[in-house]
PDB file of C-alpha atoms in Angstrom:
ATOM      1  CA  UNK A   1     -86.916   4.484  78.714  1.00 54.00           C
ATOM      2  CA  UNK A   2     -89.216   3.980  75.726  1.00 73.00           C
ATOM      3  CA  UNK A   3     -89.779   6.475  72.931  1.00 82.00           C
ATOM      4  CA  UNK A   4     -91.191   6.242  69.414  1.00 83.00           C
ATOM      5  CA  UNK A   5     -90.871   8.306  66.274  1.00 86.00           C
ATOM      6  CA  UNK A   6     -91.889   8.106  62.630  1.00 85.00           C
ATOM      7  CA  UNK A   7     -89.457   8.135  59.739  1.00 85.00           C
ATOM      8  CA  UNK A   8     -89.399   8.332  55.967  1.00 86.00           C
ATOM      9  CA  UNK A   9     -85.657   7.675  55.753  1.00 83.00           C
ATOM     10  CA  UNK A  10     -83.582   5.573  58.126  1.00 79.00           C
ATOM     11  CA  UNK A  11     -80.050   6.189  59.348  1.00 79.00           C
ATOM     12  CA  UNK A  12     -77.794   3.460  58.017  1.00 73.00           C
ATOM     13  CA  UNK A  13     -80.456   2.037  55.738  1.00 70.00           C
ATOM     14  CA  UNK A  14     -81.870   4.690  53.457  1.00 66.00           C
ATOM     15  CA  UNK A  15     -81.443   8.409  52.951  1.00 70.00           C
ATOM     16  CA  UNK A  16     -82.327  10.773  50.134  1.00 75.00           C
ATOM     17  CA  UNK A  17     -80.173  13.260  48.266  1.00 78.00           C
ATOM     18  CA  UNK A  18     -81.463  16.673  47.266  1.00 79.00           C
ATOM     19  CA  UNK A  19     -80.010  19.705  45.600  1.00 81.00           C
ATOM     20  CA  UNK A  20     -79.975  22.573  48.054  1.00 84.00           C
ATOM     21  CA  UNK A  21     -78.591  26.076  47.921  1.00 84.00           C
ATOM     22  CA  UNK A  22     -77.142  28.552  50.362  1.00 84.00           C
ATOM     23  CA  UNK A  23     -75.832  32.034  49.556  1.00 78.00           C
ATOM     24  CA  UNK A  24     -76.863  31.427  45.918  1.00 78.00           C
ATOM     25  CA  UNK A  25     -74.547  28.400  45.692  1.00 81.00           C
ATOM     26  CA  UNK A  26     -76.074  25.005  44.847  1.00 82.00           C
ATOM     27  CA  UNK A  27     -74.777  21.641  46.043  1.00 82.00           C
ATOM     28  CA  UNK A  28     -76.031  18.144  46.856  1.00 82.00           C
ATOM     29  CA  UNK A  29     -76.758  17.147  50.439  1.00 84.00           C
ATOM     30  CA  UNK A  30     -78.106  14.050  52.141  1.00 86.00           C
ATOM     31  CA  UNK A  31     -81.522  14.565  53.667  1.00 89.00           C
ATOM     32  CA  UNK A  32     -83.014  12.348  56.345  1.00 89.00           C
ATOM     33  CA  UNK A  33     -86.727  12.825  56.816  1.00 90.00           C
ATOM     34  CA  UNK A  34     -88.568  11.889  59.973  1.00 89.00           C
ATOM     35  CA  UNK A  35     -91.052  13.042  62.557  1.00 91.00           C
ATOM     36  CA  UNK A  36     -90.266  15.853  64.949  1.00 92.00           C
ATOM     37  CA  UNK A  37     -89.024  13.395  67.600  1.00 90.00           C
ATOM     38  CA  UNK A  38     -86.817  11.412  65.218  1.00 90.00           C
ATOM     39  CA  UNK A  39     -83.429  13.115  65.961  1.00 90.00           C
ATOM     40  CA  UNK A  40     -83.846  12.708  69.730  1.00 90.00           C
ATOM     41  CA  UNK A  41     -85.117   9.146  69.409  1.00 88.00           C
ATOM     42  CA  UNK A  42     -82.016   8.257  67.396  1.00 87.00           C
ATOM     43  CA  UNK A  43     -79.793   9.734  70.154  1.00 87.00           C
ATOM     44  CA  UNK A  44     -78.197  12.338  67.901  1.00 90.00           C
ATOM     45  CA  UNK A  45     -76.084  14.766  69.914  1.00 92.00           C
ATOM     46  CA  UNK A  46     -76.517  18.508  69.673  1.00 93.00           C
ATOM     47  CA  UNK A  47     -73.482  20.754  69.334  1.00 93.00           C
ATOM     48  CA  UNK A  48     -75.463  23.931  68.764  1.00 93.00           C
ATOM     49  CA  UNK A  49     -79.094  25.068  68.944  1.00 90.00           C
ATOM     50  CA  UNK A  50     -81.999  22.780  69.704  1.00 93.00           C
ATOM     51  CA  UNK A  51     -84.011  19.835  68.451  1.00 94.00           C
ATOM     52  CA  UNK A  52     -87.391  20.187  66.760  1.00 93.00           C
ATOM     53  CA  UNK A  53     -90.202  21.334  69.042  1.00 91.00           C
ATOM     54  CA  UNK A  54     -93.672  19.741  68.903  1.00 86.00           C
ATOM     55  CA  UNK A  55     -95.196  23.017  70.013  1.00 88.00           C
ATOM     56  CA  UNK A  56     -93.805  24.954  67.062  1.00 89.00           C
ATOM     57  CA  UNK A  57     -95.737  24.388  63.852  1.00 87.00           C
ATOM     58  CA  UNK A  58     -92.980  26.247  61.998  1.00 87.00           C
ATOM     59  CA  UNK A  59     -90.554  23.388  62.696  1.00 89.00           C
ATOM     60  CA  UNK A  60     -92.544  21.212  60.284  1.00 88.00           C
ATOM     61  CA  UNK A  61     -92.324  23.731  57.465  1.00 88.00           C
ATOM     62  CA  UNK A  62     -89.447  26.137  58.012  1.00 89.00           C
ATOM     63  CA  UNK A  63     -86.791  24.466  60.185  1.00 92.00           C
ATOM     64  CA  UNK A  64     -83.989  21.987  59.638  1.00 93.00           C
ATOM     65  CA  UNK A  65     -81.201  20.398  61.637  1.00 94.00           C
ATOM     66  CA  UNK A  66     -77.767  19.885  60.037  1.00 93.00           C
ATOM     67  CA  UNK A  67     -74.603  18.014  60.957  1.00 92.00           C
ATOM     68  CA  UNK A  68     -71.207  19.511  61.787  1.00 92.00           C
ATOM     69  CA  UNK A  69     -69.879  18.638  58.328  1.00 91.00           C
ATOM     70  CA  UNK A  70     -72.613  20.792  56.767  1.00 90.00           C
ATOM     71  CA  UNK A  71     -71.516  23.783  58.831  1.00 90.00           C
ATOM     72  CA  UNK A  72     -67.777  23.315  58.289  1.00 88.00           C
ATOM     73  CA  UNK A  73     -67.854  22.481  54.588  1.00 86.00           C
ATOM     74  CA  UNK A  74     -70.162  25.368  53.733  1.00 85.00           C
ATOM     75  CA  UNK A  75     -68.225  27.743  55.990  1.00 84.00           C
ATOM     76  CA  UNK A  76     -71.274  28.789  58.024  1.00 87.00           C
ATOM     77  CA  UNK A  77     -70.136  31.183  60.742  1.00 85.00           C
ATOM     78  CA  UNK A  78     -73.571  31.648  62.362  1.00 87.00           C
ATOM     79  CA  UNK A  79     -76.204  28.950  61.692  1.00 88.00           C
ATOM     80  CA  UNK A  80     -78.898  31.100  63.280  1.00 85.00           C
ATOM     81  CA  UNK A  81     -78.882  33.594  60.413  1.00 83.00           C
ATOM     82  CA  UNK A  82     -78.232  31.179  57.560  1.00 83.00           C
ATOM     83  CA  UNK A  83     -81.045  30.269  55.191  1.00 86.00           C
ATOM     84  CA  UNK A  84     -80.946  26.978  53.280  1.00 87.00           C
ATOM     85  CA  UNK A  85     -83.138  26.653  50.183  1.00 87.00           C
ATOM     86  CA  UNK A  86     -84.649  23.257  49.363  1.00 86.00           C
ATOM     87  CA  UNK A  87     -87.113  22.975  46.471  1.00 82.00           C
ATOM     88  CA  UNK A  88     -87.460  26.778  46.349  1.00 83.00           C
ATOM     89  CA  UNK A  89     -88.409  26.913  50.046  1.00 86.00           C
ATOM     90  CA  UNK A  90     -86.187  28.644  52.606  1.00 88.00           C
ATOM     91  CA  UNK A  91     -85.421  26.857  55.869  1.00 91.00           C
ATOM     92  CA  UNK A  92     -83.853  28.090  59.092  1.00 92.00           C
ATOM     93  CA  UNK A  93     -81.164  26.049  60.820  1.00 93.00           C
ATOM     94  CA  UNK A  94     -82.362  25.496  64.388  1.00 93.00           C
ATOM     95  CA  UNK A  95     -79.822  22.883  65.469  1.00 93.00           C
ATOM     96  CA  UNK A  96     -76.467  21.324  64.638  1.00 94.00           C
ATOM     97  CA  UNK A  97     -75.665  17.721  65.581  1.00 94.00           C
ATOM     98  CA  UNK A  98     -72.455  15.746  65.731  1.00 93.00           C
ATOM     99  CA  UNK A  99     -71.447  13.894  62.570  1.00 89.00           C
ATOM    100  CA  UNK A 100     -72.815  10.356  62.421  1.00 85.00           C
ATOM    101  CA  UNK A 101     -72.513   7.431  60.043  1.00 79.00           C
ATOM    102  CA  UNK A 102     -75.502   6.990  57.783  1.00 78.00           C
ATOM    103  CA  UNK A 103     -73.990   4.578  55.224  1.00 74.00           C
ATOM    104  CA  UNK A 104     -70.943   2.432  54.493  1.00 70.00           C
ATOM    105  CA  UNK A 105     -67.801   3.248  56.482  1.00 69.00           C
ATOM    106  CA  UNK A 106     -65.878   3.459  53.216  1.00 69.00           C
ATOM    107  CA  UNK A 107     -67.897   6.600  52.429  1.00 73.00           C
ATOM    108  CA  UNK A 108     -66.895   9.946  53.849  1.00 78.00           C
ATOM    109  CA  UNK A 109     -69.453  11.768  55.994  1.00 83.00           C
ATOM    110  CA  UNK A 110     -71.047  14.425  53.821  1.00 84.00           C
ATOM    111  CA  UNK A 111     -73.234  17.460  54.601  1.00 88.00           C
ATOM    112  CA  UNK A 112     -76.510  16.116  55.971  1.00 89.00           C
ATOM    113  CA  UNK A 113     -79.857  17.745  56.657  1.00 91.00           C
ATOM    114  CA  UNK A 114     -82.646  16.439  58.891  1.00 92.00           C
ATOM    115  CA  UNK A 115     -86.153  17.601  58.071  1.00 91.00           C
ATOM    116  CA  UNK A 116     -89.266  17.167  60.167  1.00 91.00           C
ATOM    117  CA  UNK A 117     -92.380  15.689  58.552  1.00 89.00           C
ATOM    118  CA  UNK A 118     -95.861  14.971  59.905  1.00 88.00           C
ATOM    119  CA  UNK A 119     -96.350  11.511  61.421  1.00 83.00           C
ATOM    120  CA  UNK A 120     -98.960  10.763  58.760  1.00 82.00           C
ATOM    121  CA  UNK A 121     -96.258  10.685  56.073  1.00 85.00           C
ATOM    122  CA  UNK A 122     -93.999   8.255  57.926  1.00 84.00           C
ATOM    123  CA  UNK A 123     -93.197   4.896  56.350  1.00 83.00           C
ATOM    124  CA  UNK A 124     -91.305   3.469  59.327  1.00 81.00           C
ATOM    125  CA  UNK A 125     -91.663   3.466  63.084  1.00 82.00           C
ATOM    126  CA  UNK A 126     -88.585   3.813  65.265  1.00 82.00           C
ATOM    127  CA  UNK A 127     -88.749   2.519  68.835  1.00 84.00           C
ATOM    128  CA  UNK A 128     -86.158   3.428  71.455  1.00 84.00           C
ATOM    129  CA  UNK A 129     -85.915   1.092  74.455  1.00 82.00           C
ATOM    130  CA  UNK A 130     -83.421   0.198  77.158  1.00 81.00           C
ATOM    131  CA  UNK A 131     -80.863  -2.429  76.171  1.00 75.00           C
ATOM    132  CA  UNK A 132     -82.201  -4.939  78.720  1.00 79.00           C
ATOM    133  CA  UNK A 133     -85.664  -4.678  77.134  1.00 77.00           C
ATOM    134  CA  UNK A 134     -84.492  -4.873  73.529  1.00 76.00           C
ATOM    135  CA  UNK A 135     -85.161  -8.554  72.792  1.00 78.00           C
ATOM    136  CA  UNK A 136     -88.550  -8.605  74.523  1.00 81.00           C
ATOM    137  CA  UNK A 137     -89.720  -5.403  72.834  1.00 79.00           C
ATOM    138  CA  UNK A 138     -88.561  -6.639  69.428  1.00 79.00           C
ATOM    139  CA  UNK A 139     -90.534  -9.877  69.850  1.00 82.00           C
ATOM    140  CA  UNK A 140     -93.643  -8.058  71.100  1.00 82.00           C
ATOM    141  CA  UNK A 141     -93.650  -5.735  68.067  1.00 79.00           C
ATOM    142  CA  UNK A 142     -93.092  -8.674  65.729  1.00 80.00           C
ATOM    143  CA  UNK A 143     -95.990 -10.647  67.237  1.00 81.00           C
ATOM    144  CA  UNK A 144     -98.274  -7.616  67.108  1.00 80.00           C
ATOM    145  CA  UNK A 145     -97.314  -7.089  63.459  1.00 77.00           C
ATOM    146  CA  UNK A 146     -98.329 -10.613  62.527  1.00 76.00           C
ATOM    147  CA  UNK A 147    -101.668 -10.123  64.264  1.00 77.00           C
ATOM    148  CA  UNK A 148    -102.383  -6.891  62.391  1.00 76.00           C
ATOM    149  CA  UNK A 149    -100.987  -7.892  58.992  1.00 74.00           C
ATOM    150  CA  UNK A 150    -101.996 -11.190  57.453  1.00 67.00           C
ATOM    151  CA  UNK A 151     -98.629 -12.269  56.051  1.00 65.00           C
ATOM    152  CA  UNK A 152     -95.317 -13.628  57.295  1.00 65.00           C
ATOM    153  CA  UNK A 153     -93.193 -10.731  56.084  1.00 74.00           C
ATOM    154  CA  UNK A 154     -91.711  -8.695  58.919  1.00 75.00           C
ATOM    155  CA  UNK A 155     -88.962  -6.246  58.003  1.00 73.00           C
ATOM    156  CA  UNK A 156     -88.199  -4.873  61.438  1.00 75.00           C
ATOM    157  CA  UNK A 157     -84.632  -4.904  62.685  1.00 73.00           C
ATOM    158  CA  UNK A 158     -82.468  -3.650  65.502  1.00 76.00           C
ATOM    159  CA  UNK A 159     -80.619  -0.419  64.679  1.00 73.00           C
ATOM    160  CA  UNK A 160     -77.319  -1.793  65.991  1.00 71.00           C
ATOM    161  CA  UNK A 161     -77.547  -4.559  63.388  1.00 73.00           C
ATOM    162  CA  UNK A 162     -77.874  -2.115  60.469  1.00 71.00           C
ATOM    163  CA  UNK A 163     -74.116  -1.786  60.190  1.00 70.00           C
ATOM    164  CA  UNK A 164     -73.401  -5.511  60.684  1.00 71.00           C
ATOM    165  CA  UNK A 165     -72.922  -5.968  56.942  1.00 69.00           C
ATOM    166  CA  UNK A 166     -70.260  -3.277  56.893  1.00 69.00           C
ATOM    167  CA  UNK A 167     -68.535  -4.812  59.919  1.00 72.00           C
ATOM    168  CA  UNK A 168     -68.510  -8.178  58.135  1.00 73.00           C
ATOM    169  CA  UNK A 169     -66.711  -6.562  55.198  1.00 69.00           C
ATOM    170  CA  UNK A 170     -64.142  -5.118  57.580  1.00 70.00           C
ATOM    171  CA  UNK A 171     -63.673  -8.481  59.298  1.00 74.00           C
ATOM    172  CA  UNK A 172     -63.016 -10.083  55.919  1.00 73.00           C
ATOM    173  CA  UNK A 173     -60.366  -7.474  55.127  1.00 71.00           C
ATOM    174  CA  UNK A 174     -58.893  -7.914  58.597  1.00 73.00           C
ATOM    175  CA  UNK A 175     -58.632 -11.688  58.134  1.00 79.00           C
ATOM    176  CA  UNK A 176     -56.920 -11.179  54.775  1.00 80.00           C
ATOM    177  CA  UNK A 177     -54.393  -8.811  56.340  1.00 75.00           C
ATOM    178  CA  UNK A 178     -53.899 -11.193  59.264  1.00 77.00           C
ATOM    179  CA  UNK A 179     -53.147 -14.141  56.961  1.00 82.00           C
ATOM    180  CA  UNK A 180     -50.795 -12.070  54.797  1.00 81.00           C
ATOM    181  CA  UNK A 181     -48.985 -10.636  57.806  1.00 75.00           C
ATOM    182  CA  UNK A 182     -48.648 -14.050  59.488  1.00 79.00           C
ATOM    183  CA  UNK A 183     -47.273 -15.563  56.297  1.00 83.00           C
ATOM    184  CA  UNK A 184     -44.820 -12.665  55.889  1.00 78.00           C
ATOM    185  CA  UNK A 185     -43.628 -13.039  59.490  1.00 75.00           C
ATOM    186  CA  UNK A 186     -43.196 -16.790  59.016  1.00 80.00           C
ATOM    187  CA  UNK A 187     -41.102 -16.295  55.863  1.00 82.00           C
ATOM    188  CA  UNK A 188     -39.060 -13.580  57.576  1.00 76.00           C
ATOM    189  CA  UNK A 189     -38.470 -15.816  60.573  1.00 75.00           C
ATOM    190  CA  UNK A 190     -37.358 -18.728  58.374  1.00 81.00           C
ATOM    191  CA  UNK A 191     -35.019 -16.493  56.379  1.00 81.00           C
ATOM    192  CA  UNK A 192     -33.626 -14.942  59.528  1.00 75.00           C
ATOM    193  CA  UNK A 193     -33.057 -18.338  61.108  1.00 77.00           C
ATOM    194  CA  UNK A 194     -31.158 -19.531  58.026  1.00 79.00           C
ATOM    195  CA  UNK A 195     -29.119 -16.325  57.775  1.00 77.00           C
ATOM    196  CA  UNK A 196     -28.026 -16.350  61.415  1.00 74.00           C
ATOM    197  CA  UNK A 197     -27.279 -20.088  61.335  1.00 74.00           C
ATOM    198  CA  UNK A 198     -25.118 -19.813  58.208  1.00 76.00           C
ATOM    199  CA  UNK A 199     -23.326 -16.749  59.543  1.00 73.00           C
ATOM    200  CA  UNK A 200     -22.419 -18.405  62.835  1.00 70.00           C
ATOM    201  CA  UNK A 201     -21.492 -21.676  61.127  1.00 69.00           C
ATOM    202  CA  UNK A 202     -19.167 -19.790  58.779  1.00 65.00           C
ATOM    203  CA  UNK A 203     -17.336 -18.332  61.759  1.00 65.00           C
ATOM    204  CA  UNK A 204     -17.155 -21.535  63.782  1.00 65.00           C
ATOM    205  CA  UNK A 205     -13.324 -21.510  63.373  1.00 66.00           C
ATOM    206  CA  UNK A 206     -13.040 -18.038  64.926  1.00 65.00           C
ATOM    207  CA  UNK A 207     -15.251 -19.058  67.819  1.00 62.00           C
ATOM    208  CA  UNK A 208     -13.219 -22.227  68.360  1.00 63.00           C
ATOM    209  CA  UNK A 209      -9.959 -20.231  68.524  1.00 64.00           C
ATOM    210  CA  UNK A 210     -11.497 -17.785  71.008  1.00 63.00           C
ATOM    211  CA  UNK A 211     -12.729 -20.719  73.055  1.00 63.00           C
ATOM    212  CA  UNK A 212      -9.219 -22.238  73.162  1.00 62.00           C
ATOM    213  CA  UNK A 213      -7.836 -18.862  74.237  1.00 59.00           C
ATOM    214  CA  UNK A 214     -10.217 -18.885  77.181  1.00 61.00           C
ATOM    215  CA  UNK A 215     -13.272 -16.984  75.942  1.00 59.00           C
ATOM    216  CA  UNK A 216     -16.399 -17.968  77.846  1.00 63.00           C
ATOM    217  CA  UNK A 217     -19.783 -18.730  76.324  1.00 60.00           C
ATOM    218  CA  UNK A 218     -21.078 -15.486  77.836  1.00 69.00           C
ATOM    219  CA  UNK A 219     -18.372 -13.483  76.054  1.00 66.00           C
ATOM    220  CA  UNK A 220     -19.172 -15.172  72.740  1.00 65.00           C
ATOM    221  CA  UNK A 221     -22.871 -14.541  73.267  1.00 70.00           C
ATOM    222  CA  UNK A 222     -22.344 -10.816  73.837  1.00 73.00           C
ATOM    223  CA  UNK A 223     -20.185 -10.397  70.751  1.00 70.00           C
ATOM    224  CA  UNK A 224     -22.736 -12.168  68.542  1.00 73.00           C
ATOM    225  CA  UNK A 225     -25.836 -10.603  70.092  1.00 78.00           C
ATOM    226  CA  UNK A 226     -24.436  -7.081  69.826  1.00 80.00           C
ATOM    227  CA  UNK A 227     -24.182  -7.361  66.068  1.00 78.00           C
ATOM    228  CA  UNK A 228     -27.637  -8.833  65.457  1.00 79.00           C
ATOM    229  CA  UNK A 229     -29.421  -6.669  68.019  1.00 83.00           C
ATOM    230  CA  UNK A 230     -28.063  -3.573  66.274  1.00 85.00           C
ATOM    231  CA  UNK A 231     -29.395  -4.903  62.972  1.00 82.00           C
ATOM    232  CA  UNK A 232     -32.741  -5.671  64.626  1.00 83.00           C
ATOM    233  CA  UNK A 233     -33.025  -2.145  66.062  1.00 87.00           C
ATOM    234  CA  UNK A 234     -32.306  -0.528  62.678  1.00 87.00           C
ATOM    235  CA  UNK A 235     -34.727  -2.882  60.922  1.00 82.00           C
ATOM    236  CA  UNK A 236     -37.384  -2.142  63.564  1.00 83.00           C
ATOM    237  CA  UNK A 237     -37.108   1.616  63.151  1.00 87.00           C
ATOM    238  CA  UNK A 238     -37.076   1.601  59.364  1.00 87.00           C
ATOM    239  CA  UNK A 239     -39.395  -1.343  58.742  1.00 81.00           C
ATOM    240  CA  UNK A 240     -41.842  -0.383  61.495  1.00 80.00           C
ATOM    241  CA  UNK A 241     -42.248   3.136  60.144  1.00 84.00           C
ATOM    242  CA  UNK A 242     -42.498   2.136  56.476  1.00 84.00           C
ATOM    243  CA  UNK A 243     -44.881  -0.715  57.299  1.00 79.00           C
ATOM    244  CA  UNK A 244     -47.130   1.576  59.320  1.00 80.00           C
ATOM    245  CA  UNK A 245     -47.237   4.177  56.531  1.00 82.00           C
ATOM    246  CA  UNK A 246     -47.910   1.566  53.828  1.00 79.00           C
ATOM    247  CA  UNK A 247     -50.748  -0.144  55.717  1.00 77.00           C
ATOM    248  CA  UNK A 248     -52.312   3.176  56.747  1.00 78.00           C
ATOM    249  CA  UNK A 249     -52.276   4.292  53.114  1.00 78.00           C
ATOM    250  CA  UNK A 250     -53.914   1.028  52.061  1.00 73.00           C
ATOM    251  CA  UNK A 251     -56.637   1.359  54.702  1.00 72.00           C
ATOM    252  CA  UNK A 252     -57.232   4.997  53.764  1.00 72.00           C
ATOM    253  CA  UNK A 253     -57.750   3.989  50.141  1.00 70.00           C
ATOM    254  CA  UNK A 254     -60.505   1.583  51.214  1.00 65.00           C
ATOM    255  CA  UNK A 255     -62.113   3.253  54.233  1.00 66.00           C
ATOM    256  CA  UNK A 256     -62.629   6.912  55.008  1.00 63.00           C
ATOM    257  CA  UNK A 257     -62.675   6.025  58.695  1.00 62.00           C
ATOM    258  CA  UNK A 258     -60.360   3.491  60.309  1.00 63.00           C
ATOM    259  CA  UNK A 259     -58.458   3.255  63.604  1.00 66.00           C
ATOM    260  CA  UNK A 260     -55.071   3.093  61.896  1.00 67.00           C
ATOM    261  CA  UNK A 261     -52.411   0.444  62.258  1.00 72.00           C
ATOM    262  CA  UNK A 262     -51.682   0.898  65.925  1.00 73.00           C
ATOM    263  CA  UNK A 263     -48.520  -0.012  67.804  1.00 78.00           C
ATOM    264  CA  UNK A 264     -49.579  -3.458  69.044  1.00 80.00           C
ATOM    265  CA  UNK A 265     -49.325  -5.326  65.681  1.00 77.00           C
ATOM    266  CA  UNK A 266     -45.953  -3.732  64.911  1.00 80.00           C
ATOM    267  CA  UNK A 267     -44.581  -4.495  68.375  1.00 83.00           C
ATOM    268  CA  UNK A 268     -45.872  -8.069  68.078  1.00 81.00           C
ATOM    269  CA  UNK A 269     -44.167  -8.595  64.709  1.00 78.00           C
ATOM    270  CA  UNK A 270     -40.873  -7.118  65.927  1.00 82.00           C
ATOM    271  CA  UNK A 271     -41.052  -9.218  69.091  1.00 85.00           C
ATOM    272  CA  UNK A 272     -41.482 -12.382  67.030  1.00 81.00           C
ATOM    273  CA  UNK A 273     -38.395 -11.504  64.967  1.00 80.00           C
ATOM    274  CA  UNK A 274     -36.419 -10.746  68.124  1.00 84.00           C
ATOM    275  CA  UNK A 275     -37.391 -14.113  69.606  1.00 84.00           C
ATOM    276  CA  UNK A 276     -36.287 -15.832  66.394  1.00 80.00           C
ATOM    277  CA  UNK A 277     -32.900 -14.090  66.649  1.00 79.00           C
ATOM    278  CA  UNK A 278     -32.470 -15.059  70.300  1.00 82.00           C
ATOM    279  CA  UNK A 279     -33.585 -18.661  69.774  1.00 82.00           C
ATOM    280  CA  UNK A 280     -31.372 -19.086  66.714  1.00 77.00           C
ATOM    281  CA  UNK A 281     -28.292 -17.604  68.380  1.00 76.00           C
ATOM    282  CA  UNK A 282     -28.903 -19.627  71.535  1.00 78.00           C
ATOM    283  CA  UNK A 283     -29.195 -22.891  69.595  1.00 76.00           C
ATOM    284  CA  UNK A 284     -26.023 -22.147  67.629  1.00 72.00           C
ATOM    285  CA  UNK A 285     -24.104 -21.159  70.759  1.00 72.00           C
ATOM    286  CA  UNK A 286     -25.093 -24.415  72.410  1.00 73.00           C
ATOM    287  CA  UNK A 287     -23.732 -26.206  69.345  1.00 70.00           C
ATOM    288  CA  UNK A 288     -20.481 -24.210  69.578  1.00 67.00           C
ATOM    289  CA  UNK A 289     -20.190 -24.953  73.286  1.00 65.00           C
ATOM    290  CA  UNK A 290     -20.574 -28.693  72.701  1.00 67.00           C
ATOM    291  CA  UNK A 291     -18.138 -28.742  69.782  1.00 64.00           C
ATOM    292  CA  UNK A 292     -14.564 -29.836  70.419  1.00 60.00           C
ATOM    293  CA  UNK A 293     -12.344 -26.945  69.199  1.00 56.00           C
ATOM    294  CA  UNK A 294      -9.477 -29.269  68.213  1.00 57.00           C
ATOM    295  CA  UNK A 295     -11.719 -31.300  65.895  1.00 57.00           C
ATOM    296  CA  UNK A 296     -13.171 -28.138  64.373  1.00 53.00           C
ATOM    297  CA  UNK A 297      -9.733 -26.648  63.673  1.00 51.00           C
ATOM    298  CA  UNK A 298      -8.459 -29.957  62.259  1.00 53.00           C
ATOM    299  CA  UNK A 299     -11.412 -30.050  59.820  1.00 51.00           C
ATOM    300  CA  UNK A 300     -10.865 -26.434  58.856  1.00 52.00           C
TER     301      UNK A 300
END
């Protein structure tokens, strides 16, 4: 499916801010200006009302479309009877669309208005094509541009790439968190390995006596594991919760929208620590099993 529309402002690239008023209250709102077909061409989703209609001349002069945030923040109970004043001209709300990102993800979505303008005032052309035709259509438009305009400057781009810069910023932050978290897990694992090793080594005499009295390696393993698994469970509950809250707070201070910490990273970190405990205890138990109790007690 192919569709075209004109635009003065572009979602994700450029939008204007105007002072508007409703019920005698003034406030600032983002305004995106485009041709009558612009909202549909950009695949905006209606939640109430309708899109602009080519057959209605009034839609070019008296009608606007707003986002959900506009309706909720301004406490509009019935958009159909609400008048919005822009530059001393009253406009009727004919449609409400779902909230959409029009700038950096670190910015909160604010009340946004879409106004229809004649095609003659458009500064950009928006082309909607199927994904399998995207590359070919892009190249055709670029070649046609160079034939019509005698210069090498072509500023066309694919809409999906508009937010690439913001995604790159998020990837950089993700890599920083990943390095910090990996380093923290490594230090924790090293400290845990040393702590468990020293603790078991300090009680080598007790283990040797139990071994002489007939305690099996399985019995020793259970008595040691029980203690450290209890510590691991408590640390998981407390540390997992506090870590999740701390990271979520950090992300919220940077981005208005983020998926949160999630359970996978926390489970992964706790699993690594559990493996360190098991590996450390296993290696120390093997050492205890191979140690001659009589020599250990003589040295003690």
